[in-house]
Short mmCIF file of C-alpha atoms in Angstrom, two decimals:
data_model
loop_
_atom_site.label_atom_id
_atom_site.label_comp_id
_atom_site.label_asym_id
_atom_site.label_seq_id
_atom_site.Cartn_x
_atom_site.Cartn_y
_atom_site.Cartn_z
CA MET V 1 0.00 0.00 0.00
CA ALA V 2 1.52 3.28 -1.17
CA LEU V 3 0.14 5.44 1.61
CA LEU V 4 2.00 8.55 2.52
CA ARG V 5 4.16 7.81 5.59
CA LEU V 6 3.46 11.09 7.31
CA VAL V 7 5.54 12.39 10.13
CA ALA V 8 7.74 9.38 10.68
CA THR V 9 10.16 11.70 12.46
CA GLU V 10 10.19 15.41 13.25
CA CYS V 11 12.92 15.86 10.67
CA ARG V 12 10.85 14.24 7.94
CA ASN V 13 7.91 16.36 9.01
CA ALA V 14 10.09 19.39 8.51
CA LEU V 15 11.24 18.37 5.07
CA GLN V 16 7.83 17.38 3.71
CA ARG V 17 6.00 20.51 4.81
CA GLY V 18 8.86 22.85 4.12
CA TYR V 19 9.90 23.34 7.74
CA SER V 20 13.64 23.64 7.75
CA THR V 21 15.51 22.02 10.62
CA ALA V 22 17.81 24.98 11.16
CA SER V 23 16.92 27.90 13.46
CA VAL V 24 13.45 29.18 12.53
CA PRO V 25 11.46 26.78 10.34
CA THR V 26 9.58 28.05 7.29
CA THR V 27 6.48 27.03 5.35
CA LYS V 28 6.66 26.47 1.61
CA MET V 29 4.21 27.25 -1.16
CA PHE V 30 2.64 24.50 -3.27
CA ILE V 31 2.83 25.33 -6.97
CA ASP V 32 2.50 23.01 -9.94
CA GLY V 33 2.51 19.94 -7.73
CA LYS V 34 5.73 20.87 -5.92
CA PHE V 35 6.60 22.42 -2.56
CA VAL V 36 8.44 25.62 -3.37
CA ASP V 37 10.43 28.05 -1.23
CA SER V 38 9.27 31.63 -1.29
CA LYS V 39 11.76 34.35 -2.18
CA THR V 40 9.95 36.96 -0.11
CA ASN V 41 11.63 39.13 2.49
CA ASP V 42 8.40 39.45 4.46
CA TRP V 43 7.44 36.66 6.86
CA ILE V 44 4.76 36.02 9.49
CA ASP V 45 5.71 34.21 12.68
CA LEU V 46 3.24 31.45 13.61
CA HIS V 47 3.07 30.74 17.34
CA ASP V 48 1.90 27.67 19.22
CA PRO V 49 -1.12 29.07 21.14
CA ALA V 50 -0.31 26.93 24.19
CA THR V 51 3.25 28.23 24.57
CA ASN V 52 3.59 31.18 22.18
CA GLU V 53 6.77 29.61 20.86
CA VAL V 54 7.37 30.02 17.13
CA VAL V 55 6.28 26.93 15.18
CA THR V 56 7.09 28.14 11.68
CA ARG V 57 7.46 31.29 9.61
CA VAL V 58 4.86 31.79 6.90
CA PRO V 59 5.77 33.77 3.77
CA LYS V 60 3.89 36.72 2.41
CA CYS V 61 4.18 35.54 -1.16
CA THR V 62 5.41 37.98 -3.77
CA GLN V 63 3.21 39.12 -6.64
CA ASP V 64 5.31 37.04 -9.05
CA GLU V 65 4.85 33.93 -6.91
CA MET V 66 1.10 34.39 -6.71
CA GLN V 67 0.93 34.99 -10.45
CA ALA V 68 2.91 31.78 -10.96
CA ALA V 69 0.19 29.95 -9.06
CA VAL V 70 -2.45 31.43 -11.36
CA GLU V 71 -0.47 30.52 -14.48
CA SER V 72 -0.11 26.96 -13.19
CA SER V 73 -3.86 26.80 -12.53
CA LYS V 74 -4.68 28.17 -16.00
CA LYS V 75 -2.42 25.65 -17.69
CA ALA V 76 -3.79 22.72 -15.68
CA TYR V 77 -7.38 23.78 -16.36
CA LYS V 78 -6.99 23.23 -20.11
CA THR V 79 -6.57 19.50 -19.60
CA TRP V 80 -8.34 19.00 -16.25
CA ARG V 81 -11.62 20.39 -17.57
CA GLN V 82 -11.49 17.80 -20.36
CA SER V 83 -10.81 14.92 -17.98
CA SER V 84 -13.60 12.43 -17.57
CA ILE V 85 -15.91 12.81 -14.63
CA LEU V 86 -14.96 9.26 -13.62
CA SER V 87 -11.26 10.12 -13.43
CA ARG V 88 -12.01 13.10 -11.18
CA GLN V 89 -14.21 10.87 -9.04
CA GLN V 90 -11.33 8.39 -8.68
CA VAL V 91 -9.06 11.13 -7.31
CA MET V 92 -11.66 11.83 -4.64
CA PHE V 93 -11.98 8.13 -3.78
CA LYS V 94 -8.23 7.93 -3.27
CA LEU V 95 -8.02 11.23 -1.38
CA GLN V 96 -10.71 10.27 1.12
CA HIS V 97 -8.92 6.98 1.78
CA ILE V 98 -5.59 8.70 2.42
CA ILE V 99 -7.12 11.38 4.66
CA ARG V 100 -9.00 8.79 6.72
CA ASN V 101 -5.82 6.79 7.30
CA ASN V 102 -3.89 9.88 8.40
CA MET V 103 -6.46 11.73 10.51
CA SER V 104 -4.36 11.56 13.66
CA GLU V 105 -1.37 13.20 11.97
CA LEU V 106 -3.54 16.00 10.61
CA ALA V 107 -5.05 16.43 14.08
CA LYS V 108 -1.61 16.71 15.70
CA ASN V 109 -0.66 19.49 13.31
CA ILE V 110 -3.94 21.32 13.93
CA THR V 111 -3.45 21.13 17.69
CA LYS V 112 0.09 22.44 17.38
CA GLU V 113 -0.80 25.42 15.20
CA GLN V 114 -4.38 26.20 16.26
CA GLY V 115 -4.53 24.93 19.85
CA LYS V 116 -7.74 22.88 19.85
CA THR V 117 -7.83 19.53 21.60
CA LEU V 118 -6.79 16.44 19.67
CA ILE V 119 -10.29 14.98 19.74
CA ASP V 120 -11.74 18.24 18.46
CA ALA V 121 -9.04 18.45 15.80
CA GLU V 122 -9.99 14.97 14.59
CA GLY V 123 -13.58 16.19 14.37
CA ASP V 124 -12.30 19.10 12.27
CA VAL V 125 -10.73 16.63 9.84
CA LEU V 126 -13.76 14.31 9.84
CA ARG V 127 -16.23 17.02 8.86
CA GLY V 128 -13.97 18.00 5.97
CA LEU V 129 -13.51 14.38 4.99
CA GLN V 130 -17.27 14.00 4.71
CA VAL V 131 -17.27 16.69 2.01
CA VAL V 132 -14.61 14.76 0.10
CA GLU V 133 -16.74 11.63 0.38
CA HIS V 134 -19.75 13.52 -0.91
CA CYS V 135 -17.68 14.69 -3.89
CA CYS V 136 -17.42 11.02 -4.86
CA SER V 137 -21.09 11.39 -5.89
CA ILE V 138 -20.12 13.87 -8.59
CA THR V 139 -21.33 11.53 -11.36
CA SER V 140 -24.88 12.23 -10.18
CA LEU V 141 -24.40 15.75 -8.84
CA GLN V 142 -23.08 17.19 -12.11
CA MET V 143 -25.79 15.85 -14.37
CA GLY V 144 -27.50 18.28 -16.71
CA GLU V 145 -31.12 18.36 -17.86
CA THR V 146 -32.92 17.55 -21.08
CA VAL V 147 -36.32 17.92 -22.73
CA PRO V 148 -36.83 16.14 -26.07
CA ASN V 149 -39.32 17.43 -28.63
CA ILE V 150 -39.51 20.89 -27.13
CA ALA V 151 -40.88 21.74 -30.58
CA LYS V 152 -41.21 19.84 -33.85
CA ASP V 153 -37.89 17.97 -34.39
CA MET V 154 -36.23 20.13 -31.71
CA ASP V 155 -34.52 19.04 -28.46
CA THR V 156 -33.06 21.10 -25.61
CA TYR V 157 -30.46 19.88 -23.15
CA SER V 158 -27.99 21.42 -20.73
CA TYR V 159 -24.47 20.67 -19.57
CA THR V 160 -23.07 21.49 -16.13
CA LEU V 161 -19.58 22.79 -16.84
CA PRO V 162 -16.70 24.16 -14.74
CA LEU V 163 -15.88 27.87 -14.45
CA GLY V 164 -12.09 27.91 -14.69
CA VAL V 165 -9.62 29.03 -12.03
CA THR V 166 -11.20 29.41 -8.56
CA ALA V 167 -9.82 30.51 -5.21
CA GLY V 168 -10.46 29.86 -1.53
CA ILE V 169 -9.55 32.06 1.45
CA ALA V 170 -9.73 30.03 4.66
CA PRO V 171 -9.89 31.04 8.37
CA PHE V 172 -7.84 29.90 11.36
CA ASN V 173 -10.52 28.09 13.36
CA PHE V 174 -10.94 25.01 11.12
CA PRO V 175 -7.56 24.39 9.45
CA ALA V 176 -8.65 21.20 7.65
CA MET V 177 -12.44 21.38 7.37
CA ILE V 178 -12.76 24.72 5.59
CA PRO V 179 -10.12 24.10 2.88
CA LEU V 180 -11.90 20.76 2.36
CA TRP V 181 -15.15 22.67 1.85
CA MET V 182 -13.43 24.46 -1.00
CA PHE V 183 -10.90 22.74 -3.24
CA PRO V 184 -12.43 19.21 -3.41
CA VAL V 185 -15.80 20.54 -4.63
CA ALA V 186 -14.11 22.97 -7.02
CA ILE V 187 -11.79 20.45 -8.66
CA THR V 188 -14.28 17.59 -8.79
CA CYS V 189 -16.48 19.89 -10.86
CA GLY V 190 -13.57 20.32 -13.29
CA ASN V 191 -12.14 23.63 -12.06
CA THR V 192 -8.67 24.32 -10.78
CA SER V 193 -8.19 25.90 -7.35
CA ILE V 194 -5.87 28.28 -5.54
CA ILE V 195 -6.04 28.05 -1.75
CA LYS V 196 -4.82 30.70 0.65
CA PRO V 197 -4.96 29.10 4.09
CA SER V 198 -4.95 31.32 7.13
CA GLU V 199 -1.43 32.52 7.80
CA ARG V 200 -1.99 31.29 11.38
CA VAL V 201 -2.61 27.63 10.45
CA PRO V 202 -1.16 26.63 7.06
CA GLY V 203 0.18 23.23 8.10
CA ALA V 204 -3.00 21.21 7.63
CA THR V 205 -3.45 22.52 4.09
CA MET V 206 0.13 21.63 3.24
CA LEU V 207 -0.39 18.10 4.55
CA LEU V 208 -3.53 17.85 2.43
CA MET V 209 -1.46 18.82 -0.60
CA GLU V 210 0.88 15.90 0.08
CA MET V 211 -2.16 13.65 0.19
CA LEU V 212 -3.55 15.15 -3.01
CA ASN V 213 -0.29 14.32 -4.77
CA GLU V 214 -0.48 10.79 -3.39
CA ALA V 215 -4.05 10.52 -4.73
CA GLY V 216 -2.78 11.20 -8.24
CA CYS V 217 -4.15 14.69 -8.75
CA PRO V 218 -2.28 16.30 -11.68
CA PRO V 219 0.14 19.19 -11.02
CA GLY V 220 -1.44 22.64 -11.05
CA VAL V 221 -4.99 21.50 -10.33
CA VAL V 222 -4.56 22.85 -6.78
CA ASN V 223 -1.98 25.48 -5.83
CA VAL V 224 -1.35 27.04 -2.41
CA ILE V 225 -0.16 30.58 -1.73
CA HIS V 226 0.39 32.33 1.59
CA GLY V 227 0.04 35.85 2.91
CA ALA V 228 -2.30 38.40 4.40
CA HIS V 229 -3.91 41.52 2.90
CA ASP V 230 -1.89 41.60 -0.32
CA ALA V 231 -2.72 37.96 -1.05
CA VAL V 232 -6.44 38.64 -0.50
CA ASN V 233 -6.31 41.66 -2.80
CA PHE V 234 -4.48 39.62 -5.43
CA ILE V 235 -7.22 36.98 -5.39
CA CYS V 236 -9.97 39.60 -5.56
CA ASP V 237 -8.33 41.49 -8.45
CA ASN V 238 -6.74 38.84 -10.65
CA PRO V 239 -8.81 38.64 -13.86
CA ASP V 240 -8.17 34.92 -14.37
CA ILE V 241 -9.80 33.90 -11.07
CA ARG V 242 -13.50 33.36 -11.70
CA ALA V 243 -14.88 32.60 -8.23
CA VAL V 244 -13.84 33.22 -4.61
CA SER V 245 -14.88 31.23 -1.52
CA PHE V 246 -14.35 32.84 1.87
CA VAL V 247 -14.96 31.95 5.52
CA GLY V 248 -14.00 34.41 8.24
CA SER V 249 -14.84 37.69 9.91
CA ASP V 250 -17.52 40.21 8.97
CA GLN V 251 -15.08 42.92 8.04
CA ALA V 252 -13.00 40.70 5.75
CA GLY V 253 -16.05 38.99 4.23
CA LYS V 254 -17.76 42.24 3.27
CA TYR V 255 -14.50 43.59 1.86
CA ILE V 256 -13.89 40.49 -0.27
CA TYR V 257 -17.51 40.31 -1.44
CA ASP V 258 -17.41 43.95 -2.55
CA ARG V 259 -13.96 43.97 -4.11
CA ALA V 260 -14.17 40.62 -5.89
CA GLY V 261 -17.76 41.35 -6.93
CA ARG V 262 -16.73 44.61 -8.57
CA ASN V 263 -14.27 42.56 -10.60
CA GLY V 264 -17.04 40.31 -11.86
CA LYS V 265 -16.30 37.28 -9.69
CA ARG V 266 -18.71 34.93 -8.02
CA VAL V 267 -18.34 35.09 -4.23
CA GLN V 268 -19.62 32.95 -1.39
CA ALA V 269 -18.77 34.42 2.02
CA ASN V 270 -19.57 32.87 5.39
CA MET V 271 -19.06 35.56 8.03
CA GLY V 272 -19.97 36.39 11.63
CA ALA V 273 -22.51 34.79 13.93
CA LYS V 274 -24.34 35.16 17.19
CA ASN V 275 -25.92 31.77 17.69
CA HIS V 276 -28.72 31.55 20.26
CA GLY V 277 -29.79 28.51 22.22
CA VAL V 278 -33.35 28.80 23.55
CA ILE V 279 -33.90 26.82 26.75
CA MET V 280 -37.49 26.02 27.63
CA ALA V 281 -38.42 25.03 31.19
CA ASP V 282 -39.86 21.75 29.91
CA ALA V 283 -36.56 20.64 28.36
CA ASN V 284 -34.62 17.64 29.60
CA LYS V 285 -32.52 19.53 32.11
CA GLU V 286 -29.46 17.27 32.39
CA ASN V 287 -29.11 16.74 28.66
CA THR V 288 -29.74 20.40 27.86
CA LEU V 289 -27.12 21.71 30.27
CA ASN V 290 -24.53 19.22 29.04
CA GLN V 291 -25.25 20.12 25.42
CA LEU V 292 -25.15 23.83 26.18
CA ALA V 293 -21.81 23.64 27.97
CA GLY V 294 -20.23 21.63 25.17
CA ALA V 295 -21.55 23.89 22.41
CA ALA V 296 -20.57 27.10 24.20
CA PHE V 297 -17.07 26.18 25.40
CA GLY V 298 -15.89 23.47 23.01
CA ALA V 299 -13.02 24.52 20.73
CA ALA V 300 -12.55 27.43 23.17
CA GLY V 301 -15.66 28.98 21.61
CA GLN V 302 -13.83 29.52 18.33
CA ARG V 303 -16.51 28.04 16.10
CA CYS V 304 -18.73 30.02 13.78
CA MET V 305 -21.50 27.71 14.97
CA ALA V 306 -20.65 27.92 18.68
CA LEU V 307 -23.73 28.37 20.83
CA SER V 308 -22.46 31.60 22.34
CA THR V 309 -25.80 32.98 23.58
CA ALA V 310 -28.33 31.26 25.83
CA VAL V 311 -31.91 32.53 26.03
CA PHE V 312 -33.62 31.14 29.12
CA VAL V 313 -37.41 31.19 28.90
CA GLY V 314 -39.42 31.59 32.10
CA GLU V 315 -38.35 29.38 35.01
CA ALA V 316 -35.50 27.89 32.98
CA ARG V 317 -33.42 30.86 34.17
CA ASN V 318 -33.12 29.01 37.50
CA TRP V 319 -30.84 26.51 35.75
CA ILE V 320 -27.98 29.00 35.38
CA PRO V 321 -26.26 28.03 38.68
CA ASP V 322 -26.27 24.37 37.56
CA LEU V 323 -24.77 25.40 34.23
CA VAL V 324 -22.06 27.31 36.07
CA GLU V 325 -21.13 24.19 38.04
CA ARG V 326 -20.82 22.11 34.88
CA ALA V 327 -18.67 24.73 33.18
CA ARG V 328 -16.48 25.08 36.25
CA LYS V 329 -15.52 21.40 35.99
CA LEU V 330 -14.22 21.67 32.42
CA LYS V 331 -10.45 21.21 32.25
CA VAL V 332 -8.42 23.95 30.58
CA ASN V 333 -5.02 22.81 29.33
CA ALA V 334 -2.83 22.39 26.26
CA GLY V 335 -4.79 20.66 23.52
CA HIS V 336 -2.42 17.72 23.10
CA LEU V 337 -2.75 16.59 26.73
CA PRO V 338 -5.25 13.83 27.60
CA GLY V 339 -8.39 14.95 29.41
CA THR V 340 -8.29 18.51 28.14
CA ASP V 341 -11.71 20.01 27.47
CA ILE V 342 -10.71 23.53 26.45
CA GLY V 343 -7.46 24.53 24.77
CA PRO V 344 -6.03 28.02 24.25
CA VAL V 345 -7.46 30.69 21.99
CA ILE V 346 -5.52 31.52 18.86
CA SER V 347 -3.46 34.55 19.92
CA PRO V 348 -2.64 37.00 22.73
CA GLN V 349 -4.62 39.63 20.82
CA SER V 350 -7.68 37.39 20.75
CA LYS V 351 -7.32 36.71 24.47
CA GLN V 352 -7.12 40.42 25.20
CA ARG V 353 -10.20 41.16 23.09
CA ILE V 354 -12.18 38.47 24.92
CA HIS V 355 -11.15 39.97 28.27
CA GLU V 356 -12.26 43.42 27.15
CA LEU V 357 -15.66 42.23 25.95
CA VAL V 358 -16.29 40.37 29.20
CA GLU V 359 -15.35 43.48 31.16
CA SER V 360 -17.67 45.58 29.02
CA GLY V 361 -20.55 43.38 30.15
CA ALA V 362 -19.73 43.99 33.79
CA LYS V 363 -19.48 47.75 33.22
CA GLU V 364 -22.87 47.79 31.49
CA GLY V 365 -24.64 46.01 34.35
CA ALA V 366 -24.41 42.31 33.54
CA LYS V 367 -23.17 39.77 36.10
CA ILE V 368 -20.08 37.65 35.57
CA VAL V 369 -21.22 34.49 37.33
CA LEU V 370 -18.19 32.49 36.15
CA ASP V 371 -14.97 34.35 35.33
CA GLY V 372 -12.25 32.51 33.41
CA ARG V 373 -10.08 35.49 32.63
CA ASN V 374 -7.41 34.99 35.28
CA ILE V 375 -6.78 31.32 34.71
CA THR V 376 -3.19 30.04 34.80
CA VAL V 377 -2.28 26.69 33.26
CA GLU V 378 0.66 24.96 34.93
CA LYS V 379 3.65 24.50 32.60
CA PHE V 380 1.90 26.65 29.97
CA GLU V 381 1.92 30.00 31.74
CA LYS V 382 2.65 31.86 28.47
CA GLY V 383 -0.28 30.31 26.62
CA ASN V 384 -3.40 32.11 25.41
CA PHE V 385 -5.79 30.49 27.86
CA VAL V 386 -9.24 31.72 28.82
CA GLY V 387 -11.37 29.62 31.12
CA PRO V 388 -15.12 29.07 30.74
CA THR V 389 -16.92 32.35 31.37
CA ILE V 390 -20.63 32.92 31.88
CA ILE V 391 -22.29 36.34 31.89
CA SER V 392 -25.89 36.57 33.08
CA ASP V 393 -28.48 39.37 33.08
CA VAL V 394 -27.31 40.43 29.64
CA LYS V 395 -29.44 42.90 27.67
CA PRO V 396 -29.63 43.09 23.86
CA ASN V 397 -27.98 46.52 23.75
CA MET V 398 -24.83 45.42 25.61
CA LYS V 399 -21.57 45.17 23.71
CA CYS V 400 -20.95 41.61 24.90
CA TYR V 401 -24.18 40.66 23.09
CA THR V 402 -23.91 42.78 19.95
CA GLU V 403 -20.35 41.66 19.11
CA GLU V 404 -19.14 38.15 18.36
CA ILE V 405 -16.78 37.29 21.22
CA PHE V 406 -15.25 34.16 19.62
CA GLY V 407 -14.01 32.70 22.88
CA PRO V 408 -15.20 30.39 25.68
CA VAL V 409 -17.79 32.90 26.86
CA LEU V 410 -21.55 32.30 27.16
CA VAL V 411 -23.84 35.31 27.48
CA CYS V 412 -27.23 34.60 29.07
CA LEU V 413 -30.46 36.50 28.50
CA SER V 414 -33.87 35.87 30.05
CA VAL V 415 -37.34 36.25 28.54
CA GLU V 416 -40.80 35.19 29.65
CA THR V 417 -42.20 33.53 26.50
CA ILE V 418 -41.17 31.69 23.37
CA ASP V 419 -42.54 34.63 21.35
CA GLU V 420 -40.08 36.98 23.05
CA ALA V 421 -37.23 34.57 22.36
CA ILE V 422 -38.12 34.37 18.67
CA GLU V 423 -38.39 38.15 18.41
CA LEU V 424 -35.02 38.60 20.13
CA ILE V 425 -33.26 36.23 17.72
CA ASN V 426 -34.96 37.62 14.62
CA ASN V 427 -33.94 41.14 15.63
CA ASN V 428 -30.28 40.10 15.76
CA PRO V 429 -28.52 40.86 12.46
CA TYR V 430 -26.94 37.40 12.21
CA GLY V 431 -28.63 34.27 10.92
CA ASN V 432 -26.04 31.51 11.04
CA GLY V 433 -27.42 29.00 13.54
CA THR V 434 -29.80 28.58 16.44
CA ALA V 435 -31.24 25.81 18.59
CA ILE V 436 -34.17 25.16 20.89
CA PHE V 437 -34.28 22.70 23.77
CA THR V 438 -37.75 21.45 24.60
CA THR V 439 -39.84 18.30 25.00
CA ASN V 440 -42.89 19.99 23.48
CA GLY V 441 -43.33 19.30 19.77
CA ALA V 442 -45.70 22.19 19.21
CA THR V 443 -43.21 24.62 20.75
CA ALA V 444 -40.42 23.24 18.57
CA ARG V 445 -42.57 23.47 15.45
CA LYS V 446 -43.50 27.09 16.17
CA PHE V 447 -39.83 27.94 16.68
CA VAL V 448 -38.70 26.24 13.46
CA ASN V 449 -41.44 27.92 11.42
CA GLU V 450 -41.02 31.45 12.76
CA ILE V 451 -37.27 31.77 13.31
CA ASP V 452 -35.32 33.65 10.60
CA VAL V 453 -32.06 31.70 10.83
CA GLY V 454 -30.48 29.47 8.23
CA GLN V 455 -29.61 26.44 10.38
CA VAL V 456 -31.91 25.34 13.18
CA GLY V 457 -31.43 22.61 15.77
CA VAL V 458 -34.16 21.00 17.85
CA ASN V 459 -32.41 19.52 20.89
CA VAL V 460 -29.28 19.66 18.71
CA PRO V 461 -26.89 22.42 19.84
CA ILE V 462 -24.69 22.75 16.73
CA PRO V 463 -26.91 21.95 13.72
CA VAL V 464 -24.23 21.88 11.01
CA PRO V 465 -25.72 20.01 8.02
CA LEU V 466 -23.98 16.98 6.57
CA PRO V 467 -22.56 17.46 3.06
CA MET V 468 -25.53 16.07 1.16
CA PHE V 469 -27.22 19.29 2.29
CA SER V 470 -25.51 22.71 2.31
CA PHE V 471 -24.22 25.02 5.04
CA THR V 472 -27.07 27.52 4.97
CA GLY V 473 -26.34 30.47 7.26
CA SER V 474 -28.36 33.51 6.29
CA ARG V 475 -28.86 37.27 6.72
CA GLY V 476 -25.76 38.97 8.15
CA SER V 477 -23.88 35.68 8.35
CA PHE V 478 -23.65 35.10 4.60
CA LEU V 479 -23.10 37.01 1.38
CA GLY V 480 -23.65 35.38 -1.99
CA ASP V 481 -26.18 33.27 -3.82
CA CYS V 482 -24.93 29.70 -3.34
CA HIS V 483 -23.78 28.21 -0.06
CA PHE V 484 -20.91 25.82 0.67
CA TYR V 485 -20.93 22.14 -0.30
CA GLY V 486 -24.00 20.04 -1.11
CA LYS V 487 -26.01 20.85 -4.24
CA GLN V 488 -25.51 24.58 -3.73
CA GLY V 489 -21.74 24.09 -3.61
CA ILE V 490 -21.86 22.26 -6.94
CA LYS V 491 -23.94 25.08 -8.39
CA PHE V 492 -21.45 27.70 -7.15
CA TYR V 493 -18.53 26.01 -8.90
CA THR V 494 -20.30 25.32 -12.20
CA GLN V 495 -22.04 27.10 -15.04
CA THR V 496 -24.75 25.83 -17.38
CA LYS V 497 -24.49 25.54 -21.13
CA THR V 498 -27.85 25.00 -22.80
CA VAL V 499 -28.04 23.53 -26.30
CA THR V 500 -31.14 23.73 -28.51
CA GLN V 501 -30.82 21.62 -31.62
CA LEU V 502 -33.02 21.10 -34.66
CA TRP V 503 -32.73 17.97 -36.78
CA ARG V 504 -35.63 17.75 -39.26
CA GLU V 505 -37.04 14.30 -39.75
CA GLY V 506 -37.19 14.93 -43.47
CA ASP V 507 -33.41 15.27 -43.57
CA VAL V 508 -32.80 11.67 -42.47
CA SER V 509 -30.52 10.22 -45.17
CA HIS V 510 -31.47 6.55 -44.87
CA THR V 511 -34.30 4.87 -43.05
CA LYS V 512 -33.19 1.35 -43.98
CA ALA V 513 -30.21 -0.32 -45.63
CA ALA V 514 -29.96 0.31 -49.41
CA VAL V 515 -29.34 -3.02 -51.14
CA ALA V 516 -30.35 -2.13 -54.74
CA MET V 517 -27.83 -1.23 -57.43
CA PRO V 518 -27.21 2.51 -57.19
CA THR V 519 -28.44 4.41 -60.23
CA MET V 520 -28.37 7.98 -61.37
CA LYS V 521 -31.64 9.82 -60.65
#
């Protein structure tokens, strides 16, 4: 079995991903099927969130290097678009097999660069892997349509065709899953893809490129560049890039949507969120509190679908002390250590912002009933740790409610009725995800029907759809027409060619074999 023998030793790790073994390691680009050193003079230090030690230095690629990636993608597209749909499907079959067999190595890299626990990092990989597996259905997903005899002797049919060169700009919080939302769907549809992973977590993407090579994907079908603002601008402005996929912050998403849109590109942008969990007094208390704690504090709250806001209805507000006790028992430590529930947040700047937003709640009259700001983790005193934090008596006008905290912080509001809860959520500008906890079917049905949010869970705290559906955040959480993965993802990465053809029956040259001696007529 020719599986990639990933990370046999730290030295081999360094060589394969472009991390030199001398002094400060560096990350390479991936262009035309090869790992390439950048010639830039401008580098970004990537720190381990648990220690703040430098893990690698990430290049801000030069304009020439980024253009080389585009040229490689353009060249590869000429042949890749003509490849059979079965050959593209086979690449996905092989890729999913390789990823599945190397999930633990991907998870270790994610934990090192991003900080999340190993079990959560494996979940990161798994949810991306499921998209790859769904891409193996491309033979059905990319079918066109046809209507014969639309008029006398006339037929109409359509092809679902690729766009050309596409690009993906990925965030730091899901180093494997989000790139796997992007390039597998794009290339299975016949496009080529340029990926710019977050400069904070490029390692998982580089490992995936090794696996893509192992799967037999031709050179240039996927290229990887690195950088920050200049790389984003390059992707938005380059005339050969037809479509841009983005997941990240509001500010960046709106900027990319506007700038790339002005240049005639398709854009899908998943942005901010303020996900509410509505807790009814008739809910299963033990299950609800466990689900709420996991959804609020898992991954240190750095999920776009984290349940960061709890809305307690009526007497359910009396459950807050029990929730505090559950959260207090969660173990905060470095993500690679067994038994860790909550790892560090991504950076010192993120930690400081979380602290400031929690303090703003206290200044505006809310109560900090569990304060994780002053936590110290033994042996990791320099890490970016924030313990579970719960703020109660929050009002909708408070800064800790209006802004996405993106940390292990749960803000709690109280209302008297389900109608008030629905109104509160619908008045919030975001529409990414929400959930309700109840044992009453009529209450759940009312909530599902009246709530203006793209992804709704009933006794499910993080209702992220599996890849046969699509990730359907709405309102202020999404810009674009077609969402990620599923049928909408296929639609985003393809265009339709419709053919109307006329072949008159009277023009048929032979209706049966001619066996008589030909004569002049």
